[in-house]
Short mmCIF file of C-alpha atoms in Angstrom, two decimals:
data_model
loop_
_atom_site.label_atom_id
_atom_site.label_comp_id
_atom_site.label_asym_id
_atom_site.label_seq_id
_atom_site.Cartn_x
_atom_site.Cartn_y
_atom_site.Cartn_z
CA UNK A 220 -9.82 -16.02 26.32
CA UNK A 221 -9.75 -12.80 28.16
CA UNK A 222 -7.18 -13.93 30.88
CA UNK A 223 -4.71 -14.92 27.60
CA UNK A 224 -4.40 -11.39 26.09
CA UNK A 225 -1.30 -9.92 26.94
CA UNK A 226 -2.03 -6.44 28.86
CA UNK A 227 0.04 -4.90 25.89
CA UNK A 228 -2.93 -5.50 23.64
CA UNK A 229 -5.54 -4.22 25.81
CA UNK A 230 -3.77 -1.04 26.04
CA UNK A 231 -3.94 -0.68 22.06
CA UNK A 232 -7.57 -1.87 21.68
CA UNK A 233 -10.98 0.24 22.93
CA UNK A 234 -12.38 -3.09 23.89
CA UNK A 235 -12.96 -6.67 24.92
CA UNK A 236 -13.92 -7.52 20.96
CA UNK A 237 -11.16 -5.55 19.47
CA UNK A 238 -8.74 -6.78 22.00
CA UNK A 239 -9.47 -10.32 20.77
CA UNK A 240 -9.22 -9.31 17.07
CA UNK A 241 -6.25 -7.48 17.78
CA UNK A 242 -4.27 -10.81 19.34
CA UNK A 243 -5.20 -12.53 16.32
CA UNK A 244 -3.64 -10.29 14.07
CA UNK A 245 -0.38 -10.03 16.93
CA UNK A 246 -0.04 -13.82 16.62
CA UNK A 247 -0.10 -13.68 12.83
CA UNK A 248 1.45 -10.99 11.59
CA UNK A 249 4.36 -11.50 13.62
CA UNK A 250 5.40 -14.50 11.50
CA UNK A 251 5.89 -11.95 9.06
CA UNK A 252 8.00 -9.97 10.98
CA UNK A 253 8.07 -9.26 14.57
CA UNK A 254 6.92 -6.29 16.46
CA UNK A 255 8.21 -3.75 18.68
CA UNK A 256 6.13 -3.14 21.79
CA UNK A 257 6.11 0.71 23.58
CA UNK A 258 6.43 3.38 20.94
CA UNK A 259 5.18 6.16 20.72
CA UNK A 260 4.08 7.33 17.39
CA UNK A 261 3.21 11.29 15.83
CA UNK A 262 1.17 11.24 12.63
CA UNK A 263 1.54 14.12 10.26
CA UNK A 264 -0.76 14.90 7.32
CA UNK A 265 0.89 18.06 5.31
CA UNK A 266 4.35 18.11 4.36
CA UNK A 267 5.09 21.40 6.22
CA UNK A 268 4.01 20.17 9.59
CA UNK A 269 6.33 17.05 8.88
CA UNK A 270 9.46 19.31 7.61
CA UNK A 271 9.23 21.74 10.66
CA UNK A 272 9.25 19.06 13.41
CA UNK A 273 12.34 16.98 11.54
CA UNK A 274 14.37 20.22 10.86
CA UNK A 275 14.20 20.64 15.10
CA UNK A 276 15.02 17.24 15.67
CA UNK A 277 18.05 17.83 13.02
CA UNK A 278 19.38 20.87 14.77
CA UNK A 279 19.04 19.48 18.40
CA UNK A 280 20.75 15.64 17.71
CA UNK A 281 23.90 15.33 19.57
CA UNK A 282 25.13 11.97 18.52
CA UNK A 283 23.61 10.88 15.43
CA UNK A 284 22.02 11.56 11.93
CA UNK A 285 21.75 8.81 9.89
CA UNK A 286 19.26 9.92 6.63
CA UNK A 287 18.18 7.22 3.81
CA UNK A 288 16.74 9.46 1.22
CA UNK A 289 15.49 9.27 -2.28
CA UNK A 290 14.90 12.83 -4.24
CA UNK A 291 17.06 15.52 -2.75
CA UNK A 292 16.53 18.42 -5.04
CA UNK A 293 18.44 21.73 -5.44
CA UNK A 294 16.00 23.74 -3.83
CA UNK A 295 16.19 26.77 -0.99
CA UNK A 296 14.00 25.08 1.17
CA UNK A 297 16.46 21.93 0.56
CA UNK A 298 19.86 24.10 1.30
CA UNK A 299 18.74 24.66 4.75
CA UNK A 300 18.92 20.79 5.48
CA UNK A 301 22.34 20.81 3.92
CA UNK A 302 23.06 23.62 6.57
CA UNK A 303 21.67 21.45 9.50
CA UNK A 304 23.47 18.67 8.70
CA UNK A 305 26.62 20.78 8.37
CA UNK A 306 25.98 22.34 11.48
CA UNK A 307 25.23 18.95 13.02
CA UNK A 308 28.70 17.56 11.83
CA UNK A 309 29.94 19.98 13.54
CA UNK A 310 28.49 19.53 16.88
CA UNK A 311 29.99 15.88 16.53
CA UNK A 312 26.98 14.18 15.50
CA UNK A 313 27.81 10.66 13.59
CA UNK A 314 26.11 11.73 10.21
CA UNK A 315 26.00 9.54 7.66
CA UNK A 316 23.51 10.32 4.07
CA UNK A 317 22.80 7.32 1.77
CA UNK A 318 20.51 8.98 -1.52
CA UNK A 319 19.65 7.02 -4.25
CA UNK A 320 21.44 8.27 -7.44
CA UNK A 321 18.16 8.59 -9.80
CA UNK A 322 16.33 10.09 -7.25
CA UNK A 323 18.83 12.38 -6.60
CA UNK A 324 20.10 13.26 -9.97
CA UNK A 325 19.50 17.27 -8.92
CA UNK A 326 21.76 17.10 -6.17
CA UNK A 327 24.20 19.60 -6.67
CA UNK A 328 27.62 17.66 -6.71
CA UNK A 329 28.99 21.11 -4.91
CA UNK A 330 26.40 20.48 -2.00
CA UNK A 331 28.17 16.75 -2.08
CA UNK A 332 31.46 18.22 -1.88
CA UNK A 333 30.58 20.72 0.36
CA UNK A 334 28.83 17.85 3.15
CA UNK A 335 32.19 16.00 2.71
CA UNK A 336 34.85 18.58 3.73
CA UNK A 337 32.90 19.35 6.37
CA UNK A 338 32.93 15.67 7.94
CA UNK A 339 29.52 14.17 6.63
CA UNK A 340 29.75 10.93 5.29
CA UNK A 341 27.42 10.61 2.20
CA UNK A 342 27.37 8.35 -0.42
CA UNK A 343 25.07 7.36 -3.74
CA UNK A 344 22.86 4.16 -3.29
CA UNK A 345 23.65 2.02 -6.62
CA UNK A 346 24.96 4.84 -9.27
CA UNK A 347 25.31 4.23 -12.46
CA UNK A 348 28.96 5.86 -13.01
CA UNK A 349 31.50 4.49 -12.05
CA UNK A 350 30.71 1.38 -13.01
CA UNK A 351 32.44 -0.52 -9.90
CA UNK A 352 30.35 1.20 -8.13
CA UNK A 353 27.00 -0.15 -9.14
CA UNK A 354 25.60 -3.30 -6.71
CA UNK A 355 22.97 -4.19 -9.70
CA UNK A 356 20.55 -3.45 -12.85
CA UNK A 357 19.72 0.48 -12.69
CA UNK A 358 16.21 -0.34 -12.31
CA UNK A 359 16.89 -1.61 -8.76
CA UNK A 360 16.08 1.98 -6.39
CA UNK A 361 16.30 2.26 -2.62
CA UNK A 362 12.89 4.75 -2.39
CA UNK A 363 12.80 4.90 1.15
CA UNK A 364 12.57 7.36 3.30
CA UNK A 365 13.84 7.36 6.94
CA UNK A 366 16.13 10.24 9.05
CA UNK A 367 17.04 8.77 12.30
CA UNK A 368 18.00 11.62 14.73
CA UNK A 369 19.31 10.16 17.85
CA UNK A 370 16.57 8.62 19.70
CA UNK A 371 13.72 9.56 16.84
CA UNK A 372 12.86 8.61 13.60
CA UNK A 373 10.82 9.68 10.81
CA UNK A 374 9.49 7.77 8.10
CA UNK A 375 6.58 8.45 5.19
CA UNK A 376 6.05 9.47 1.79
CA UNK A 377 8.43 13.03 2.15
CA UNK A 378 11.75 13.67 -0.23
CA UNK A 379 13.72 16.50 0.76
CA UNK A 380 11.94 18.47 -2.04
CA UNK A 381 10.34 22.09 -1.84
CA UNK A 382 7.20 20.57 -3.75
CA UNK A 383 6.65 18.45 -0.59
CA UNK A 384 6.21 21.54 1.63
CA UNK A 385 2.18 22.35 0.51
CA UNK A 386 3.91 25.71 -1.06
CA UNK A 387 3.20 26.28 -5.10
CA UNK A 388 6.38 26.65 -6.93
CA UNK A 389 7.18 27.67 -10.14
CA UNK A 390 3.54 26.63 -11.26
CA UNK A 391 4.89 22.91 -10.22
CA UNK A 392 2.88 20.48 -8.84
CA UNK A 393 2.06 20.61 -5.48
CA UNK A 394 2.60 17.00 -3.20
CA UNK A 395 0.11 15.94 -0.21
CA UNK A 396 2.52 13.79 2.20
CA UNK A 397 1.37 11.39 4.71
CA UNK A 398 4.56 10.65 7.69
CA UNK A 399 5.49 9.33 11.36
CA UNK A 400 7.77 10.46 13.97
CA UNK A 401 7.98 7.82 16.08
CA UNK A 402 10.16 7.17 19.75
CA UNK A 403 11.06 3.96 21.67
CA UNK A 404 12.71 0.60 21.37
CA UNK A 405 11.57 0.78 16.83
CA UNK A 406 14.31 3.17 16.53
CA UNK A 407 16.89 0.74 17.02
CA UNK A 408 15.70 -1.40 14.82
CA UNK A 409 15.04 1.07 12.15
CA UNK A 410 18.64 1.52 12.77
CA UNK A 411 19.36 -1.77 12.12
CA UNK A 412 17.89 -1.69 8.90
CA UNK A 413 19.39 1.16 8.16
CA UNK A 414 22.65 -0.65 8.81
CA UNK A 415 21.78 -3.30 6.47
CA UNK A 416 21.11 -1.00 3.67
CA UNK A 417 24.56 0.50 3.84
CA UNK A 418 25.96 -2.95 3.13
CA UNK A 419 23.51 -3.58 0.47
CA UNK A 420 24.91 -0.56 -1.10
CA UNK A 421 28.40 -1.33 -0.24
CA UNK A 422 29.67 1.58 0.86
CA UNK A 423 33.26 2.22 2.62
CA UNK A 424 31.84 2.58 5.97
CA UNK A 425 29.99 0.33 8.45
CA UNK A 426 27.91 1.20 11.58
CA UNK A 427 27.23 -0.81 14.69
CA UNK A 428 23.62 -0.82 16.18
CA UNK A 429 22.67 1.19 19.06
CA UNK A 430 20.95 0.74 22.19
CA UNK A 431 17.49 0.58 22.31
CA UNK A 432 15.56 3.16 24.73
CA UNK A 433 13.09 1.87 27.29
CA UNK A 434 9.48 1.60 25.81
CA UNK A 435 6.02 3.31 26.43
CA UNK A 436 3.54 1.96 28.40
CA UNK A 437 0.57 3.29 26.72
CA UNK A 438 2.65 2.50 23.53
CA UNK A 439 2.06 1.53 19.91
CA UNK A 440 2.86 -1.96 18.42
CA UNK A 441 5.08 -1.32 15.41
CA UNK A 442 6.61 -4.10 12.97
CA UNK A 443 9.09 -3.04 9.86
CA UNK A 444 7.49 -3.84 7.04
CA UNK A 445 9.95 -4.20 3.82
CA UNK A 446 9.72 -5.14 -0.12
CA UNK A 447 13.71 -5.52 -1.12
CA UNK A 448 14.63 -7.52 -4.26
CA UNK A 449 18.24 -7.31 -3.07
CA UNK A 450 16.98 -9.62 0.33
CA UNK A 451 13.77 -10.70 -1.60
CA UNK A 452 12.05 -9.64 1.68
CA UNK A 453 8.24 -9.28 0.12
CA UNK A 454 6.82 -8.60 3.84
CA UNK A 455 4.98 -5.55 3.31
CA UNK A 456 3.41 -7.59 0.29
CA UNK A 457 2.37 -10.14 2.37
CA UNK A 458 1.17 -8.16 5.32
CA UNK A 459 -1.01 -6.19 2.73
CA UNK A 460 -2.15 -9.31 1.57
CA UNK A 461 -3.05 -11.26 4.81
CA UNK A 462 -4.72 -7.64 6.35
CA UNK A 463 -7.19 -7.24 2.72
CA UNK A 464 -8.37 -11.34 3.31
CA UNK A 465 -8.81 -10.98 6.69
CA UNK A 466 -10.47 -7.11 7.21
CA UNK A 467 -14.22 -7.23 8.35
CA UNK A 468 -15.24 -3.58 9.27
CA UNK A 469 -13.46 -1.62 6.66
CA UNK A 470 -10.57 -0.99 4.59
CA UNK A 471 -8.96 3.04 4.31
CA UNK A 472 -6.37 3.18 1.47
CA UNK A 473 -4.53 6.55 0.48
CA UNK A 474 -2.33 6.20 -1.97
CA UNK A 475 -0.59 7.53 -4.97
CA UNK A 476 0.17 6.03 -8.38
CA UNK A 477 -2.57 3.15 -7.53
CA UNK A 478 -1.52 0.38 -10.21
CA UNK A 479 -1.55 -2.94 -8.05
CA UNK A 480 -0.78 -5.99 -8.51
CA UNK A 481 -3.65 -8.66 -9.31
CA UNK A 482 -3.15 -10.04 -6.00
CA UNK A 483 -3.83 -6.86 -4.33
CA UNK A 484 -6.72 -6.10 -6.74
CA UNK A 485 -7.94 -9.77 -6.09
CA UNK A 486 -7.74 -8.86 -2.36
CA UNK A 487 -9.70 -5.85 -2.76
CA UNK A 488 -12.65 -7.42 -4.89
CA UNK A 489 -13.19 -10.11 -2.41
CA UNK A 490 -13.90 -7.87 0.24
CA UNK A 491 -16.22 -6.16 -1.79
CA UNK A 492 -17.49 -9.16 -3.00
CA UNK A 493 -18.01 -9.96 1.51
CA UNK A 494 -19.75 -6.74 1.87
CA UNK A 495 -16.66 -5.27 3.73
CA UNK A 496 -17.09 -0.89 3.46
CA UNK A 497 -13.97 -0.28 1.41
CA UNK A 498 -12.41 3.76 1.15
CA UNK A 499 -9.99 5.02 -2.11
CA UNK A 500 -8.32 8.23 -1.27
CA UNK A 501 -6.17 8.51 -4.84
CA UNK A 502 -4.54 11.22 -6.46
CA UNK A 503 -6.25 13.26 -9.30
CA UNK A 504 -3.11 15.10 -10.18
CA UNK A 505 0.38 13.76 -10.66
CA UNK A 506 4.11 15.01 -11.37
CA UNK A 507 3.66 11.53 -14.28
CA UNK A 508 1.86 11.67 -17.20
CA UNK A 509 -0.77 9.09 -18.11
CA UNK A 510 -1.19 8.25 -14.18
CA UNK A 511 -4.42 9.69 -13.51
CA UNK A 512 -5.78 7.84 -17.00
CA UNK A 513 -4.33 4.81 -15.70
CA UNK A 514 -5.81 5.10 -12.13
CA UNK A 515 -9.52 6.33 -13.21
CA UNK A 516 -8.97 3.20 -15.50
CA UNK A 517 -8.31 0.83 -12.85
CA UNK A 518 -11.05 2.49 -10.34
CA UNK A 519 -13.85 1.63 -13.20
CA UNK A 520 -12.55 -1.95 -13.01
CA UNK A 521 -12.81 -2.34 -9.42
CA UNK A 522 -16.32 -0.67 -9.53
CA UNK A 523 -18.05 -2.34 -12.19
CA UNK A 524 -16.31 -5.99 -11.94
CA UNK A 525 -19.03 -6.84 -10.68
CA UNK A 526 -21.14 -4.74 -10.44
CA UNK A 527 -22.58 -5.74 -6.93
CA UNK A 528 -22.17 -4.52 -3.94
CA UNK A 529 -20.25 -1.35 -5.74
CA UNK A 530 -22.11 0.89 -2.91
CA UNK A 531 -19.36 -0.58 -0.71
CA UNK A 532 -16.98 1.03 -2.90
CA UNK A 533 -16.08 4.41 -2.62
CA UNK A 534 -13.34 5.80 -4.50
CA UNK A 535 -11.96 9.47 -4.58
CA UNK A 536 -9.85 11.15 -6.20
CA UNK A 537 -7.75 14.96 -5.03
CA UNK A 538 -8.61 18.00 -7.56
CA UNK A 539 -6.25 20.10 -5.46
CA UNK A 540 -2.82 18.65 -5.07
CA UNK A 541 -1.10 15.65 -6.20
CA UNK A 542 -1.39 12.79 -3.12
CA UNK A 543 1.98 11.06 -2.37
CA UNK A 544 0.87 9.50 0.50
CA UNK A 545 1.37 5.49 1.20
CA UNK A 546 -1.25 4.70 3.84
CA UNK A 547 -3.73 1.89 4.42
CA UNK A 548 -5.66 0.96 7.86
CA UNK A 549 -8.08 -2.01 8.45
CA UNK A 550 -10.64 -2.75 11.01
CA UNK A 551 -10.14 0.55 12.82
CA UNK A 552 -7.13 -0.91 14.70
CA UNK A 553 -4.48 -1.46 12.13
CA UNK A 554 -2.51 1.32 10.40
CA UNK A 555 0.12 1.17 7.70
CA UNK A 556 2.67 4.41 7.29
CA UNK A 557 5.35 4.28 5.16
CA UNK A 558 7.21 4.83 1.06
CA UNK A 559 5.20 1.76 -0.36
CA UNK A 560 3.18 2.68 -2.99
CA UNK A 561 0.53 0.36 -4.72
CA UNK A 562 2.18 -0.54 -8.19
CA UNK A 563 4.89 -2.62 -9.64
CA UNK A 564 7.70 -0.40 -9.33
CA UNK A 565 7.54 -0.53 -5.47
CA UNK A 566 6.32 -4.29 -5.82
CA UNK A 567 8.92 -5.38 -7.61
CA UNK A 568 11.72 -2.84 -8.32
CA UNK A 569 12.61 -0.57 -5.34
CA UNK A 570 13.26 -1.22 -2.40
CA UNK A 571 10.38 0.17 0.42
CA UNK A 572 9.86 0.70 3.82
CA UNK A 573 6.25 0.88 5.75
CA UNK A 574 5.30 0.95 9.20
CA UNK A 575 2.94 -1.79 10.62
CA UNK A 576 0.76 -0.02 13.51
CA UNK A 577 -1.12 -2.37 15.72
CA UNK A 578 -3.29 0.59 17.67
CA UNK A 579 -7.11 1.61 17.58
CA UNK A 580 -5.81 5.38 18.60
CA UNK A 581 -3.10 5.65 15.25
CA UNK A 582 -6.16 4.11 13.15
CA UNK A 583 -8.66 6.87 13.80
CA UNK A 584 -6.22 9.63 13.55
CA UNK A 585 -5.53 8.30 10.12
CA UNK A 586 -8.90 7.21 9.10
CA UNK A 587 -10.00 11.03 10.16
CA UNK A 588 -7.37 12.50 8.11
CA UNK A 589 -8.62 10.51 5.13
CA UNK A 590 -12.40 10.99 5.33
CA UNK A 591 -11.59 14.79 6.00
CA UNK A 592 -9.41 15.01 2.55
CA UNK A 593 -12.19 13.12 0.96
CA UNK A 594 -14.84 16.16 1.53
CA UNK A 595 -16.01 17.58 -1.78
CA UNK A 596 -13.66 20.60 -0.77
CA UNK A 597 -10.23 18.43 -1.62
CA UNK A 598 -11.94 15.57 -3.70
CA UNK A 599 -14.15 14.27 -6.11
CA UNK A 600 -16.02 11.28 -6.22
CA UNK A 601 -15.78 8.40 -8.61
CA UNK A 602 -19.20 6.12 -9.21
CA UNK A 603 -20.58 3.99 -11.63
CA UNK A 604 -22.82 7.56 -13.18
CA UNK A 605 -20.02 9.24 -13.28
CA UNK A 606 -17.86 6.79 -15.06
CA UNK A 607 -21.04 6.23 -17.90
CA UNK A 608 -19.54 9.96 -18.69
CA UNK A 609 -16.49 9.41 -19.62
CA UNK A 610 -16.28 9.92 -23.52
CA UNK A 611 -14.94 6.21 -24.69
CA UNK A 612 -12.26 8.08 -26.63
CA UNK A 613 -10.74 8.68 -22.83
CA UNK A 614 -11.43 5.12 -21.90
CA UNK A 615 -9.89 3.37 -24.54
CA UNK A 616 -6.75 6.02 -23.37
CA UNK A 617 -6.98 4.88 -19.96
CA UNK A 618 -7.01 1.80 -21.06
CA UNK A 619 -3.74 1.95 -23.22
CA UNK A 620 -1.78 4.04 -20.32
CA UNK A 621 -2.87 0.84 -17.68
CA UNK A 622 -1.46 -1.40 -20.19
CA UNK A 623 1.91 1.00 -21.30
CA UNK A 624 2.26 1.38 -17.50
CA UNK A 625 2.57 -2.58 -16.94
CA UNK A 626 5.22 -2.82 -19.82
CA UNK A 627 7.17 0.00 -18.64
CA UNK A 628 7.31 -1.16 -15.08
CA UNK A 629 6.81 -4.94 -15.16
CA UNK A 630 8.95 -6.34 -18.13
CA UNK A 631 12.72 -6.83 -17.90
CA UNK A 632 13.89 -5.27 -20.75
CA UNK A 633 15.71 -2.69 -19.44
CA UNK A 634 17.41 -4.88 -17.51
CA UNK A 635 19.24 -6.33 -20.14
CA UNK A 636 20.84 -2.98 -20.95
CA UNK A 637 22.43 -2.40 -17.60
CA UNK A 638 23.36 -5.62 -15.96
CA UNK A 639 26.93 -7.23 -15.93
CA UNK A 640 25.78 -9.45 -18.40
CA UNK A 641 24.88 -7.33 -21.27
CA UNK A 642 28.30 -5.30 -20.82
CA UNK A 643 29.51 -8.77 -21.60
CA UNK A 644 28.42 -9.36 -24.76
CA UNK A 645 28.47 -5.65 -25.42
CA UNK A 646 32.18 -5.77 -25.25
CA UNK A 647 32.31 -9.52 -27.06
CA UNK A 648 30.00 -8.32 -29.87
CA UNK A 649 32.11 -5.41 -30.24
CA UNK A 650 35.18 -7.20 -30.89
CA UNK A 651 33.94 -9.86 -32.76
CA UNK A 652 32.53 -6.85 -34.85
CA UNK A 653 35.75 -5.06 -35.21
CA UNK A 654 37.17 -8.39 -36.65
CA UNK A 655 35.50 -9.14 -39.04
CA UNK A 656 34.72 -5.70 -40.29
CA UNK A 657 38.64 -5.02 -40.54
CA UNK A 658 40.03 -8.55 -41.21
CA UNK A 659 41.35 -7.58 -44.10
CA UNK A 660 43.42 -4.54 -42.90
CA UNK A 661 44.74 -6.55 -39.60
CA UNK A 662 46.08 -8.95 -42.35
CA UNK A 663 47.82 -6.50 -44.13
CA UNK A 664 49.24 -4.90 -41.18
CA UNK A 665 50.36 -8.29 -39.57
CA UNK A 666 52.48 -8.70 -43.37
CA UNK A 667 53.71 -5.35 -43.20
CA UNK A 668 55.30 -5.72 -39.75
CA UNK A 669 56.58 -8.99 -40.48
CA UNK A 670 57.76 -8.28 -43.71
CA UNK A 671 59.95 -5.44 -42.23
#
């Protein structure tokens, strides 16, 4: 067995053992989607350390920005990106901005015009004026999150927002981010999906792919992981899925607005119910209200159904900051980086983006990270004692923001008011209305003009 794993493996694994576990997963995963061998791969934990290093990779790019981006508020801190990619424009740089329109309703349209006379191309992903202009139902979001800069890309949970930077503002709540830079042959393809979202969003220009740069040899295995309605590409789903039913030696999530779906939550049990050490890193604050209720609502669950084996549980949740982070790794050699986060709207609405790291060295970084943001310092532990506590008035409110949350997010009623065919029978209803509501006086108008 040893002479069949591919040195790339080896070079990703600590061991003999992990080097076979790790082929296993290679070999399956990738008929989910295929990895990229050679990369090299940066984790950052704050927001800060994530905007300095992309604001120097924005001001030193010489032939291309290309930015997929979902909030892009009217900030300071957010001005001096405008700047960069101004000044980038300039330079020659190809740039080229795709933001979602709801997430970026606090754009400043004068920051749009601005971009544009100055030759950056930058365009709304599904908006819901004009009309023409929207690809689908207004419910369907593109939330991720990548900037390629030439030969580097960055992906995680980070909007261009000052609330990302680990700065309080205005008494606002402060966001935890969890990112990547990462370099080699991924770019390209992140590129390439990239590319493919532009035509989703069928916007007047088009891009070709570029050339992929020669990979690491010490480097990372890295597969793009996707949930798109649009493509119905559920691969990040499925990965999650296969990764939870498979994982032996533990299970790291760190997440924000953790509302699953049962299959994840089914996913998660069974390993509890195999004895498999399972970590919750989940937010105690958040910028939506009713999530925390919701979440300490859904921890309970996972704790006490069943009971057994709930010492293999450990769930915490941040009393400093709201966490907007999106990562999960498994077995201490796979890592998952990206804009996914654990509930329906991601699931089933927007369309996502995570990173699928096959590498022992990315895992502990990131299972570090979490354990150290776990401390009693950042978090607070959830048990069994502690939920006994809770006052049932607060459960029984948990319980009814878990169950407004799936309405809200899950049914398709607000669907019906903003696809093609409602506007149909909006405008048939209406005339069919006007009709017969004014019959009489048509009539009389119709004799009046013939008459004369």
């Amino acid at each position: 067995m040893e002479d069949q794993i591919p040195d790339f493996i080896k070079r990703v694994t600590p061991d003999h053992e992990s080097s076979v576990k790790a082929y296993k997963l290679y070999k399956q995963l990738s008929c989910i989607s295929k990895f990229v061998h050679g990369n090299r791969v940066d984790v950052y934990s704050t927001g800060s350390d994530y905007y300095k290093s992309l604001c120097q990779h924005l001001d030193a790019a010489k032939k291309r920005i290309w930015m997929e981006m979902y909030i892009f508020d009217e900030t300071t801190t957010c001005r001096k990106f405008v700047d960069s990619l101004i000044a980038a424009s300039k330079r020659g740089c190809d740039v080229v901005v795709l933001l979602d329109y709801f997430g970026a309703l606090d754009f400043p349209n004068q920051w749009k015009e601005e971009l544009q006379s100055k030759g950056v191309n930058i365009y709304y992903f599904n908006p819901l004026f004009p009309p023409k202009s929207s690809i689908s139902f207004f419910t369907f979001r593109n939330h991720r999150k990548i900037i390629i800069t030439d030969d580097t890309a960055f992906c995680g949970s980070s909007n261009i927002a000052m609330r990302s930077t680990d700065e309080l503002v205005e008494g606002k709540c402060i966001f935890h981010e969890f990112g990547v830079k990462v370099n080699g042959p991924i770019v390209a393809e992140l590129g390439k999906s990239f590319i493919s979202t532009l035509e989703i969003a069928k916007v007047p220009i088009r891009r070709d792919p570029f050339e992929a740069t020669e990979s690491f040899d010490d480097g990372s295995l890295i597969q793009i992981l996707e949930s798109n309605p649009w493509t119905r590409n559920k691969s990040i789903q499925e990965v999650f899925k296969y990764m939870l039913k498979n994982a032996e030696k533990g299970i790291f999530i760190a997440t924000s607005y953790f509302h699953p779906e049962g299959a994840i939550r089914r996913r998660i049990l069974e390993a509890k119910k195999r004895k498999v050490p399972i970590h919750l890193l989940l937010s105690g604050k958040s910028d939506i209200h009713c999530d925390v209720d919701s979440t300490i609502h859904l921890a309970n669950k996972l704790m006490s159904h069943p009971p057994s084996n709930s010492d293999k549980l450990k769930i915490y949740l941040t009393n400093k900051w709201h966490f907007h982070g999106k990562a999960m790794m498994v077995d201490d050699l796979w890592t998952s980086i990206g804009t996914y986060n654990m509930d329906r709207l991601s699931s089933r609405r927007n369309m996502e983006i995570s990173l699928g790291i096959l590498d022992y060295r990315i895992a502990k970084k990131v299972k570090e990270i979490q354990l150290s943001y776990s401390s009693q310092y950042y978090a607070d532990q959830l048990t069994l004692d502690t939920m006994l506590q809770v006052p049932m008035h607060k459960r029984i409110y948990g319980k009814f923001c878990h169950c407004c949350y799936k309405f809200l997010s899950s049914s398709r009623w607000l669907d019906w008011f903003t696809d093609e065919g409602f506007k149909n029978r909006f405008r048939h209803t209406f005339i069919r209305t006007f009709i017969e509501d004014n019959v009489g006086t048509l009539l009389a108008s119709a004799s009046s003009i013939l008459g004369m």
